[in-house]
CSV table of C-alpha atoms and ligand atoms in Angstrom, one decimal:
chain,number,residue,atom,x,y,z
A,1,UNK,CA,6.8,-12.5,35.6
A,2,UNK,CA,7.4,-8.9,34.3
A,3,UNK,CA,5.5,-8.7,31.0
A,4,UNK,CA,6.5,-6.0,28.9
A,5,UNK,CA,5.0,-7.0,25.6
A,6,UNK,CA,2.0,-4.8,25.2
A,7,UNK,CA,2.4,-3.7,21.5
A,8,UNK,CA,2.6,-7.6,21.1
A,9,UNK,CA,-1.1,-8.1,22.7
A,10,UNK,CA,-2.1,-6.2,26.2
A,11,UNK,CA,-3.2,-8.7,28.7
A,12,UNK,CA,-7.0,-8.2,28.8
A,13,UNK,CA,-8.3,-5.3,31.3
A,14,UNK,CA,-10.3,-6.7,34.1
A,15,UNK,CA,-13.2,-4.5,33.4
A,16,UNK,CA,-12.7,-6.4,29.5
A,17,UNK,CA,-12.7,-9.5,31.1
A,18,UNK,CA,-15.8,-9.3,32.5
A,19,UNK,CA,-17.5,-7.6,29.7
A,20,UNK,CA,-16.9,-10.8,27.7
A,21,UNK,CA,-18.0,-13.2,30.2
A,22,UNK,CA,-21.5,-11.8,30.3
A,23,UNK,CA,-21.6,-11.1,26.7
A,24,UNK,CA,-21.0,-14.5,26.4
A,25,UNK,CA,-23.7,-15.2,28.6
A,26,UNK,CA,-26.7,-13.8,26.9
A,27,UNK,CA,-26.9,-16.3,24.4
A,28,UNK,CA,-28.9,-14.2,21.6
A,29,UNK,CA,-27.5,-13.3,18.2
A,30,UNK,CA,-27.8,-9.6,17.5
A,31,UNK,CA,-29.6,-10.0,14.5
A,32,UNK,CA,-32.6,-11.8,16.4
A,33,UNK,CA,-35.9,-9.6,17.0
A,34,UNK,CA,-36.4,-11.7,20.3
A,35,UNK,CA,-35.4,-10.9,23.8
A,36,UNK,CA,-32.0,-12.7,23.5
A,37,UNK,CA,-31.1,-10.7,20.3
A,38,UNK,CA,-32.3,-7.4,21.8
A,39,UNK,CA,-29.9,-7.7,24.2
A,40,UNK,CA,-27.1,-8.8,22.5
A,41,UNK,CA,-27.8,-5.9,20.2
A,42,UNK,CA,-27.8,-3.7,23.1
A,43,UNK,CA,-24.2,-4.9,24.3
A,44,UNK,CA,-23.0,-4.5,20.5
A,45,UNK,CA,-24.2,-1.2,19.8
A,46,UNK,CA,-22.8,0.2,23.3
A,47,UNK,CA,-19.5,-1.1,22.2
A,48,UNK,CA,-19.4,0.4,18.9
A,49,UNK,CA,-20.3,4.2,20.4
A,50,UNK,CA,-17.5,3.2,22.6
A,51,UNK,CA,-15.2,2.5,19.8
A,52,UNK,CA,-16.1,6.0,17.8
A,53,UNK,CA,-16.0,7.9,20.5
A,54,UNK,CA,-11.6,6.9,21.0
A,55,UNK,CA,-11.1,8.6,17.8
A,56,UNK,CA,-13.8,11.3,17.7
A,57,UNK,CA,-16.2,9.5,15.3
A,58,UNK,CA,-20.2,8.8,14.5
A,59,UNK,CA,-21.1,5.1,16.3
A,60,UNK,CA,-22.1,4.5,12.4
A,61,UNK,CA,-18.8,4.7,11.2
A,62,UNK,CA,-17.5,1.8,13.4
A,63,UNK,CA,-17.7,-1.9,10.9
A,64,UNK,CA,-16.5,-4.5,13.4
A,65,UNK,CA,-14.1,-7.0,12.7
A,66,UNK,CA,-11.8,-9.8,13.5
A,67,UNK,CA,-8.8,-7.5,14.1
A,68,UNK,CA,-6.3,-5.1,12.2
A,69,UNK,CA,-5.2,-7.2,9.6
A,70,UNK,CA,-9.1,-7.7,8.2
A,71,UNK,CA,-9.5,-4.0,8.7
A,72,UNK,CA,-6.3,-3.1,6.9
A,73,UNK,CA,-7.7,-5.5,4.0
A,74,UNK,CA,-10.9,-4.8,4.2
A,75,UNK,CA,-9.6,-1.0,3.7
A,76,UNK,CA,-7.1,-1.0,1.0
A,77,UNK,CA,-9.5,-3.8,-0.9
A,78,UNK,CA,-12.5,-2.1,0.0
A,79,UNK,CA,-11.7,0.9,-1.3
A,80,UNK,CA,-9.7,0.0,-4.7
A,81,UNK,CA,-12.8,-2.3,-5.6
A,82,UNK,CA,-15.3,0.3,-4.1
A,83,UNK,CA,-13.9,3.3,-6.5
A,84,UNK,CA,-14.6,0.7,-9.9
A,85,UNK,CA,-17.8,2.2,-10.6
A,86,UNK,CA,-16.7,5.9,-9.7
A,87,UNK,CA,-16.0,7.7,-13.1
A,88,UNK,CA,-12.7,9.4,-12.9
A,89,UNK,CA,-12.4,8.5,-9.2
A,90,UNK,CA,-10.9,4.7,-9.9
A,91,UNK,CA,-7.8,4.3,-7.6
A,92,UNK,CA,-4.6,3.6,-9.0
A,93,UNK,CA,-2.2,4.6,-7.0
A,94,UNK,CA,-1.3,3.8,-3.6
A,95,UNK,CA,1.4,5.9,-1.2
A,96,UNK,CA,2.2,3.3,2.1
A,97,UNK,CA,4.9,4.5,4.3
A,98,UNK,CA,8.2,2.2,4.5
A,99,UNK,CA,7.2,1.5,7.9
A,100,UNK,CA,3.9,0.5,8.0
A,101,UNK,CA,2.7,-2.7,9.6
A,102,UNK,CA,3.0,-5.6,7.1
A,103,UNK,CA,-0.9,-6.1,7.5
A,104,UNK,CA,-1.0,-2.8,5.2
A,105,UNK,CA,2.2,-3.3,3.2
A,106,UNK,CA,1.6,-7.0,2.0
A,107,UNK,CA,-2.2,-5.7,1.2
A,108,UNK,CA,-0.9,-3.2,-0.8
A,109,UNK,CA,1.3,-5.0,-2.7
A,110,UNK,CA,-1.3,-7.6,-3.6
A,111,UNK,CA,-3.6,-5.5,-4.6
A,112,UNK,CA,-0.7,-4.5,-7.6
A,113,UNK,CA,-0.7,-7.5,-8.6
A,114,UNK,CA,-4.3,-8.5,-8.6
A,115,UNK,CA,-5.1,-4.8,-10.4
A,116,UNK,CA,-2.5,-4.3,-12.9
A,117,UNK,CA,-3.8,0.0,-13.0
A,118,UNK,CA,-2.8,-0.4,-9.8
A,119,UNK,CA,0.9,1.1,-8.4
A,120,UNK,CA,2.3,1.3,-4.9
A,121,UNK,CA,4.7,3.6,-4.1
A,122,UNK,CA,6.8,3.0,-0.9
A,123,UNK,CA,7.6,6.3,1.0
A,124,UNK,CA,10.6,6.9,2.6
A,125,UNK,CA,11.3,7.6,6.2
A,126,UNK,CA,13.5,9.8,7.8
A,127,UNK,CA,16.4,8.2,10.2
A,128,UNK,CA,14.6,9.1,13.2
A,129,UNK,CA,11.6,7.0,12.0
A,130,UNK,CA,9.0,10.1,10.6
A,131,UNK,CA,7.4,10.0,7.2
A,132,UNK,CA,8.9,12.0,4.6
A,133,UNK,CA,6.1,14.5,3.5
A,134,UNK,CA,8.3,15.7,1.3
A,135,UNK,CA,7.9,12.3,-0.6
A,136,UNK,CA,4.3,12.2,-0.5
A,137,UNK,CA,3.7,16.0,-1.5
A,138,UNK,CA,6.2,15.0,-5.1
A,139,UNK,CA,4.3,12.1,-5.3
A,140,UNK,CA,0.8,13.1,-4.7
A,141,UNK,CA,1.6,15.2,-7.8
A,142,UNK,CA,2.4,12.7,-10.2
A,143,UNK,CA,0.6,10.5,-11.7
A,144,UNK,CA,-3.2,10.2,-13.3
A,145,UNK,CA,-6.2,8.6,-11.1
A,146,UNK,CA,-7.0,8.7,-7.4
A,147,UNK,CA,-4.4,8.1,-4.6
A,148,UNK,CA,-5.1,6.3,-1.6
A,149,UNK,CA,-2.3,6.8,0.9
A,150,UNK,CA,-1.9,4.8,4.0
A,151,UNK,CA,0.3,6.1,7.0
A,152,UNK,CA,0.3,5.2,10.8
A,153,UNK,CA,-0.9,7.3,13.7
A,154,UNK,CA,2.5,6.0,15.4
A,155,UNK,CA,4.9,2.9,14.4
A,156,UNK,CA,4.5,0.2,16.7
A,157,UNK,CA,8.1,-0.9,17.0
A,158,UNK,CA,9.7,2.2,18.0
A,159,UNK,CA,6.6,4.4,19.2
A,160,UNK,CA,7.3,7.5,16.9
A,161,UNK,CA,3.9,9.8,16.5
A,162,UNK,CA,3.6,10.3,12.5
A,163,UNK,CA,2.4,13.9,11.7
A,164,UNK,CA,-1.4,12.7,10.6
A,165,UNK,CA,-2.9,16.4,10.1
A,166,UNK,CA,0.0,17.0,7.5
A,167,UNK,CA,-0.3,14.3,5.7
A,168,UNK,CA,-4.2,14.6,5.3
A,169,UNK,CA,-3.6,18.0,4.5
A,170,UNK,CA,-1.5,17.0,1.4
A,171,UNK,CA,-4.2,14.2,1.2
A,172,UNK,CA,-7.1,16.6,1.0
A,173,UNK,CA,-5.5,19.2,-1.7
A,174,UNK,CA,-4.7,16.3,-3.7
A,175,UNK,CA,-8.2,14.5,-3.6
A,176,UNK,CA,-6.5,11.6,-2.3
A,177,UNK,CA,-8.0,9.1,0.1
A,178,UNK,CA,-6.3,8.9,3.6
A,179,UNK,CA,-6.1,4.9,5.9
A,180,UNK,CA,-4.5,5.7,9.5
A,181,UNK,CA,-3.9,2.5,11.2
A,182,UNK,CA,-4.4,3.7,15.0
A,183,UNK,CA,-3.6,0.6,16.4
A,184,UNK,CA,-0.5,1.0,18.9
A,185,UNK,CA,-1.6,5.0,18.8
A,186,UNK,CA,-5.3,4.5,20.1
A,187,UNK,CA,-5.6,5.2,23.7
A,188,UNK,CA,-2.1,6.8,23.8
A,189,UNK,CA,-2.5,9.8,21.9
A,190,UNK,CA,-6.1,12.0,20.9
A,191,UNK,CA,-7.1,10.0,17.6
A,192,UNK,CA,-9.2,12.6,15.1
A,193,UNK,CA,-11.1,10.7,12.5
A,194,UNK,CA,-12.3,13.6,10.7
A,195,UNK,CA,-9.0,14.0,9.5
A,196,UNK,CA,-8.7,10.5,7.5
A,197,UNK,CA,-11.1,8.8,5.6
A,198,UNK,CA,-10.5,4.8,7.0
A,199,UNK,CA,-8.7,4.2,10.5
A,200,UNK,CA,-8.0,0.7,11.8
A,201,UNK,CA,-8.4,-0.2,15.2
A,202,UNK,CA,-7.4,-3.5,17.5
A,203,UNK,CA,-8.7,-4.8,20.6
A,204,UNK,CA,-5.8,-6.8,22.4
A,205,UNK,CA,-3.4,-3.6,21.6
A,206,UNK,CA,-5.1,-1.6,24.3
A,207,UNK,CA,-6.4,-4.6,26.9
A,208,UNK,CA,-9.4,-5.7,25.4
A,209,UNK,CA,-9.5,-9.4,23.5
A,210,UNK,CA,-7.7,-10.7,20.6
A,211,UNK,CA,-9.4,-11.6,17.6
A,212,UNK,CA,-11.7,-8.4,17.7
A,213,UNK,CA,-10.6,-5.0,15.8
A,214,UNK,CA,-12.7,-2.4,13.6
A,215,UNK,CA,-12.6,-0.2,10.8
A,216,UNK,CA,-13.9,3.1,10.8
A,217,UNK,CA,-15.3,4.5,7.6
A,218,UNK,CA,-15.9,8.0,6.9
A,219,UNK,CA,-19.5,8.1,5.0
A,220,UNK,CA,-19.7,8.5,1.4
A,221,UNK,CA,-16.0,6.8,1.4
A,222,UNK,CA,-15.7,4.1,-0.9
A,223,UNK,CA,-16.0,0.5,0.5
A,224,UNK,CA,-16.8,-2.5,-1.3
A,225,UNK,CA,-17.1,-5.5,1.3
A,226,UNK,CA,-15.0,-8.6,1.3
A,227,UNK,CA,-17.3,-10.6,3.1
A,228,UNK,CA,-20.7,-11.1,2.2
A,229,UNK,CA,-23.6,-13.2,3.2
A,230,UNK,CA,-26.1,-12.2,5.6
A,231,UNK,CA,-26.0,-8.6,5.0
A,232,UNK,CA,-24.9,-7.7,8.6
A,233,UNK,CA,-23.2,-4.2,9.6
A,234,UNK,CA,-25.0,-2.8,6.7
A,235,UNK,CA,-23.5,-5.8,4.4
A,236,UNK,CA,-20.5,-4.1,4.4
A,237,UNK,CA,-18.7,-7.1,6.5
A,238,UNK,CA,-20.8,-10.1,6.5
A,239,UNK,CA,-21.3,-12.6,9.3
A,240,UNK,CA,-22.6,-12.9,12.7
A,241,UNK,CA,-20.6,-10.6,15.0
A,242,UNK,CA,-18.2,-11.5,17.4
A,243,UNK,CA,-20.0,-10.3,20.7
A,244,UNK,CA,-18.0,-11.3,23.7
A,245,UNK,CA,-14.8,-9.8,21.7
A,246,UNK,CA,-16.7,-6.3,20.7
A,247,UNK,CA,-18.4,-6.1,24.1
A,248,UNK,CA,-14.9,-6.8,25.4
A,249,UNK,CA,-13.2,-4.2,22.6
A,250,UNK,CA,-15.9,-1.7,24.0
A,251,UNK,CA,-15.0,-1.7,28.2
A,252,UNK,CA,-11.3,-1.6,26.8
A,253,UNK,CA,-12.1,1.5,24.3
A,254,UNK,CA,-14.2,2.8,27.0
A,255,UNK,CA,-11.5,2.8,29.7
A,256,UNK,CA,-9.1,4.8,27.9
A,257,UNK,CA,-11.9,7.4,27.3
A,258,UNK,CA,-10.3,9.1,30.7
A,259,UNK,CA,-6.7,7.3,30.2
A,260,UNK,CA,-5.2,10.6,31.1
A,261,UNK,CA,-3.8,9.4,34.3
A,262,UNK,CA,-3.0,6.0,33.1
A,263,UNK,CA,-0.8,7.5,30.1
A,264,UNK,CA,1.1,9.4,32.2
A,265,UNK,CA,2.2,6.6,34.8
A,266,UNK,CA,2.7,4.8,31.6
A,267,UNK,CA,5.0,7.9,30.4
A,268,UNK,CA,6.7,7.8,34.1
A,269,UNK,CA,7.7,3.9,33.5
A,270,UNK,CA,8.6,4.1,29.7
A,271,UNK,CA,11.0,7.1,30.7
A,272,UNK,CA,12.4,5.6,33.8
A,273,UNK,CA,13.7,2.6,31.8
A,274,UNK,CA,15.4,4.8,29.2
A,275,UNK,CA,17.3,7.1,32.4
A,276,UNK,CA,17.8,3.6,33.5
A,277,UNK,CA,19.2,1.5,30.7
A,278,UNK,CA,21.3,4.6,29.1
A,279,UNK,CA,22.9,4.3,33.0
A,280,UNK,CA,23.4,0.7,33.1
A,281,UNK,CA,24.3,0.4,29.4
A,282,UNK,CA,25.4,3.8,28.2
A,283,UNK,CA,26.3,2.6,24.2
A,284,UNK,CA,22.5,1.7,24.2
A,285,UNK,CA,20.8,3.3,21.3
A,286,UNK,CA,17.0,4.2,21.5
A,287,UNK,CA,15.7,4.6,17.8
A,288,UNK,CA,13.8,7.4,17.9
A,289,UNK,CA,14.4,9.3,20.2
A,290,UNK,CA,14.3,12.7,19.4
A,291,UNK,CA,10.8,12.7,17.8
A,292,UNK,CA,7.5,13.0,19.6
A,293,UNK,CA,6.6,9.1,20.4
A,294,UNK,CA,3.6,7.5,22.0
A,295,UNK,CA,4.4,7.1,25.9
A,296,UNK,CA,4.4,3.2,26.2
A,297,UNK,CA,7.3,1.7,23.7
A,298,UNK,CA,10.8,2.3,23.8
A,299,UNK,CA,12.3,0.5,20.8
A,300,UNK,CA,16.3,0.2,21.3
A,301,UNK,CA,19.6,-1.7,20.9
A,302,UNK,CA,22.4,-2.7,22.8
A,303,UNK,CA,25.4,-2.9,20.4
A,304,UNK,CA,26.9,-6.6,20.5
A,305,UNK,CA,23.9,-7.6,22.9
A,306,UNK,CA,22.3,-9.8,19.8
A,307,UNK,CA,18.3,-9.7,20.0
A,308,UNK,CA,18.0,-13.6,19.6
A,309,UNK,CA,20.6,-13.9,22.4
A,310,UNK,CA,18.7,-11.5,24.6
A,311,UNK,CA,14.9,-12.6,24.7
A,312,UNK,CA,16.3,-16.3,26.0
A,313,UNK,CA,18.6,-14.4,28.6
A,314,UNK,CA,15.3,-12.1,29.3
A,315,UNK,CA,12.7,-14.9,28.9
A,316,UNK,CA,15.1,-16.8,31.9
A,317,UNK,CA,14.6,-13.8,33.9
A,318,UNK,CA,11.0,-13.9,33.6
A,319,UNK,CA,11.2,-10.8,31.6
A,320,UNK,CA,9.3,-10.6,28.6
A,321,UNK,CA,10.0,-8.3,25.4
A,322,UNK,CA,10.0,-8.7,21.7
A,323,UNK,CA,13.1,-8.6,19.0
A,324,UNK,CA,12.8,-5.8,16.7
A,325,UNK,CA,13.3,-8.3,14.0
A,326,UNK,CA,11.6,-11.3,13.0
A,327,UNK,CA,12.4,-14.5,12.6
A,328,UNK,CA,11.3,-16.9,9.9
A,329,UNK,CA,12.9,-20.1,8.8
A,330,UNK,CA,15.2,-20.2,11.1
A,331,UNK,CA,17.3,-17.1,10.2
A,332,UNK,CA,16.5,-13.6,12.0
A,333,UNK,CA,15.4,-11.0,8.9
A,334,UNK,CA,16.4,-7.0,10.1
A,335,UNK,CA,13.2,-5.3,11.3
A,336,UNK,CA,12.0,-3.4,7.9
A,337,UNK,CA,11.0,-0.7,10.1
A,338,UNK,CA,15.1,0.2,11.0
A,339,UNK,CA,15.8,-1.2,7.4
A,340,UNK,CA,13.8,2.4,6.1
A,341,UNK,CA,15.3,4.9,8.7
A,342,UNK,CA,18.7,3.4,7.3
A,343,UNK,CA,20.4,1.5,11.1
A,344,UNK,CA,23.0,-0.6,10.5
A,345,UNK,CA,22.3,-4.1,9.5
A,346,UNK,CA,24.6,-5.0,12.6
A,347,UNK,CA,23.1,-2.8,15.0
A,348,UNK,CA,19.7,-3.4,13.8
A,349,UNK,CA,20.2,-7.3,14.8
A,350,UNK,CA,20.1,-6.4,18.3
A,351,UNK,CA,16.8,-4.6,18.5
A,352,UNK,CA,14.6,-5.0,21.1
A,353,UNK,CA,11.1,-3.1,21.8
A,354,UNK,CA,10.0,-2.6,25.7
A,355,UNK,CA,6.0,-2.2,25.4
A,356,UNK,CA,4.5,-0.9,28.0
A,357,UNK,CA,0.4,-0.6,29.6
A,358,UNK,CA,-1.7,-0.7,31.8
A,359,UNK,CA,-0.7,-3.6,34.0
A,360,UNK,CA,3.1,-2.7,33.8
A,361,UNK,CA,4.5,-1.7,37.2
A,362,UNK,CA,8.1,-0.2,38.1
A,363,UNK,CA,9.1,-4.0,39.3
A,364,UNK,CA,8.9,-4.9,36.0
A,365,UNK,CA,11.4,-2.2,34.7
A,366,UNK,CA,13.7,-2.8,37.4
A,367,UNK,CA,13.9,-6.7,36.3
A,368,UNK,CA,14.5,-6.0,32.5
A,369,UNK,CA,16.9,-3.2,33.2
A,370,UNK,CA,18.7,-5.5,35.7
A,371,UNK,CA,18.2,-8.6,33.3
A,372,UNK,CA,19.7,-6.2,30.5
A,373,UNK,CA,22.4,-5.0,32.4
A,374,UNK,CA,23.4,-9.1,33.2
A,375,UNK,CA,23.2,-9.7,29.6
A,376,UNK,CA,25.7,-6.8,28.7
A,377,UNK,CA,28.3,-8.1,31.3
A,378,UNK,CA,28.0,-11.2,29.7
A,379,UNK,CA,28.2,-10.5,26.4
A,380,UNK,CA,31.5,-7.8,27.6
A,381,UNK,CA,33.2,-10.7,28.9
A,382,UNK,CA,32.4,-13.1,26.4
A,383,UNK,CA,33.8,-11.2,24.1
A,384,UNK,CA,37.3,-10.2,26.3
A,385,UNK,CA,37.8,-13.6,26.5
A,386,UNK,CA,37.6,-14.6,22.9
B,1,PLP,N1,-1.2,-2.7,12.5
B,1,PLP,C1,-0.2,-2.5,13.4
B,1,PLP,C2,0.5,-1.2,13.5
B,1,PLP,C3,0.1,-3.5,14.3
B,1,PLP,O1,1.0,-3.3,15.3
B,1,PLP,C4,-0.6,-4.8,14.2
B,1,PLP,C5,-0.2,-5.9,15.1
B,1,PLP,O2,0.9,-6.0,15.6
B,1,PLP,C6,-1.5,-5.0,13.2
B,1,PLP,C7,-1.8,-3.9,12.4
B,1,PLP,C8,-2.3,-6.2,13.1
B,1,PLP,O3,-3.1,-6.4,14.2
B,1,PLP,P1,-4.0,-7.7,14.5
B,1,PLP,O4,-3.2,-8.6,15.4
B,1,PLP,O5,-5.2,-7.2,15.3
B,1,PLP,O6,-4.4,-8.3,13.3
């Protein structure tokens, strides 16, 4: 099986794997002053310097949490409720980019309907798939209250590195609050937290297990919580922590710490498929790339090669990839991530995204450029004959 899915979830890391089993082992809950809790306490607190220390932070800056989508949530809903009390610091207006992860778009948009001094404005992208800063510097300018503005260290459908330190630049000036979701960037490129105020992190994107993520805080940033209870991480997310999943989020955070070597085999793969599939398919268009993108996703099309038609095709091979669109009820919805750079309706319906990681190996992209390349003459002579 070739699995090429990693922006999807990256099979757990071996040195992950184990760090769960004997987290689940101890048997303590960290909150317990006895042996049992000590130690789990011990494993918990060794995983969150791990998590800071991807993205430059203080361990106390780490709020561990079920995964993105709470931390998005938590961040966006955290922070509007959190600025209530702040006199002339309420937030009212929101800037998401047009291609941010519904987890932050969907949040967003609830949270102007829930708040009515509340607006979202969506920012535009360029074709090539890179904010437009032009966008956010107009609309930083406008408008009464405190922004919140929420862009991605890299998209996760077509890879392409979103320029961070500009945007909290134009952040900072403006005295607007910056959320970087880091998830398909973390471990891939350097992550600075001192540049943003909230960043989003997820374990299964970078070989640790699902169901764990966190959200880093920068102190004195506003955050009310959206769980409470028992008071636990500093009552800011209520609820006994998940320890085999944060122990687990920890040996995969701390096994990128010296990724260097693994990014650029990564790099090696991710660039071998592209020479490869341009060869074997030379009408193929990768979105993208021109810009700066994060080594392990490649997010393309094969004109006339429909995405639907291709994952079965690719699945048969024992090939797997995702369609950069989704499918709900039945009918297959354009990826809203090509939607904002502006590709073709058409074109956009046979989008696929090749993720790459740690376990992928050059086998694999020799059987999904060979499975691509079946699919093509397939589809050529299909269409000859018709
Ligand atoms: N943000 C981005 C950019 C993502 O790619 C994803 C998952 O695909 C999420 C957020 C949500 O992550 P999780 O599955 O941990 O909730």
């Amino acid at each position: 099986m070739h699995y090429l899915d990693h922006n999807a979830t990256s099979p757990i890391r071996p040195e992950s794997l184990l760090a769960v089993s004997h987290a689940l082992g101890i048997g303590g809950n960290p909150s317990s002053i006895h042996a049992n809790g000590r130690a789990a306490r011990a494993v918990m607190e060794e995983a969150r310097e791990r998590v800071a220390a991807l993205a430059g932070a203080k361990p106390d800056s780490v709020i561990f949490t079920s995964g993105a989508t709470e931390s998005c949530s938590l961040a966006l809903f955290g922070a509007v409720e959190g600025s209530l009390e702040a006199e002339n610091a309420r937030i009212t207006r929101i800037f998401v980019s047009a291609m941010e992860h519904k987890a932050v778009l969907a949040a967003a948009h609830r949270l102007a309907e829930r708040f009515a001094w509340v607006r979202v404005t969506v920012l535009p992208v360029t074709a090539d798939g890179v904010i437009d800063l032009e966008a956010l510097r107009v609309g930083l300018r406008e408008g009464k209250g405190r922004a919140l503005v929420a862009v991605m260290a890299a998209n996760n459908e077509i890879g392409t590195v979103q320029p961070i330190a500009a945007v909290s630049k134009l952040a900072r000036e403006a005295g607007a609050l910056l959320l970087v979701d880091a998830v398909p960037a973390a471990g891939k490129i350097a992550l600075d937290f001192s540049l943003c105020d909230y960043m989003v992190l997820s374990a299964h994107k970078m070989g640790g297990p699902q169901g764990a993520g966190a959200l880093l805080v920068r102190e004195g940033a506003p955050l009310a919580p959206q769980l409470v209870g028992g008071g636990q991480q500093k009552g800011l997310r209520a609820g006994t922590e998940n320890l085999s999943g944060i122990a687990g989020f920890g040996a995969a955070a701390h096994a990128l710490a010296d990724g260097e070597g693994e990014r650029a085999r990564i790099a090696h793969l991710r660039d071998h498929f592209e020479t490869a599939l341009k060869q074997a398919a030379p009408e193929a268009v990768i979105f993208g790339m021109e810009q700066n993108r994060l080594c392990s996703t490649s997010g393309f099309a094969i004109p006339g090669v429909r995405a639907e038609t291709a994952l079965i095709g690719l699945d048969l091979d024992g090939v797997m990839m995702s369609a950069g669109s989704t499918c709900s009820s039945g009918k297959l919805s354009v990826s809203h991530v090509l939607a904002a750079m502006g590709v073709e309706e058409k074109l956009a319906a046979c989008a696929l995204r090749a993720s790459f990681g740690w376990s992928s190996t050059m086998d694999d992209v020799q059987a999904a450029v060979e499975s691509l390349q079946k699919l093509r003459e397939r589809m050529t002579q299909t269409s000859e004959a018709a």
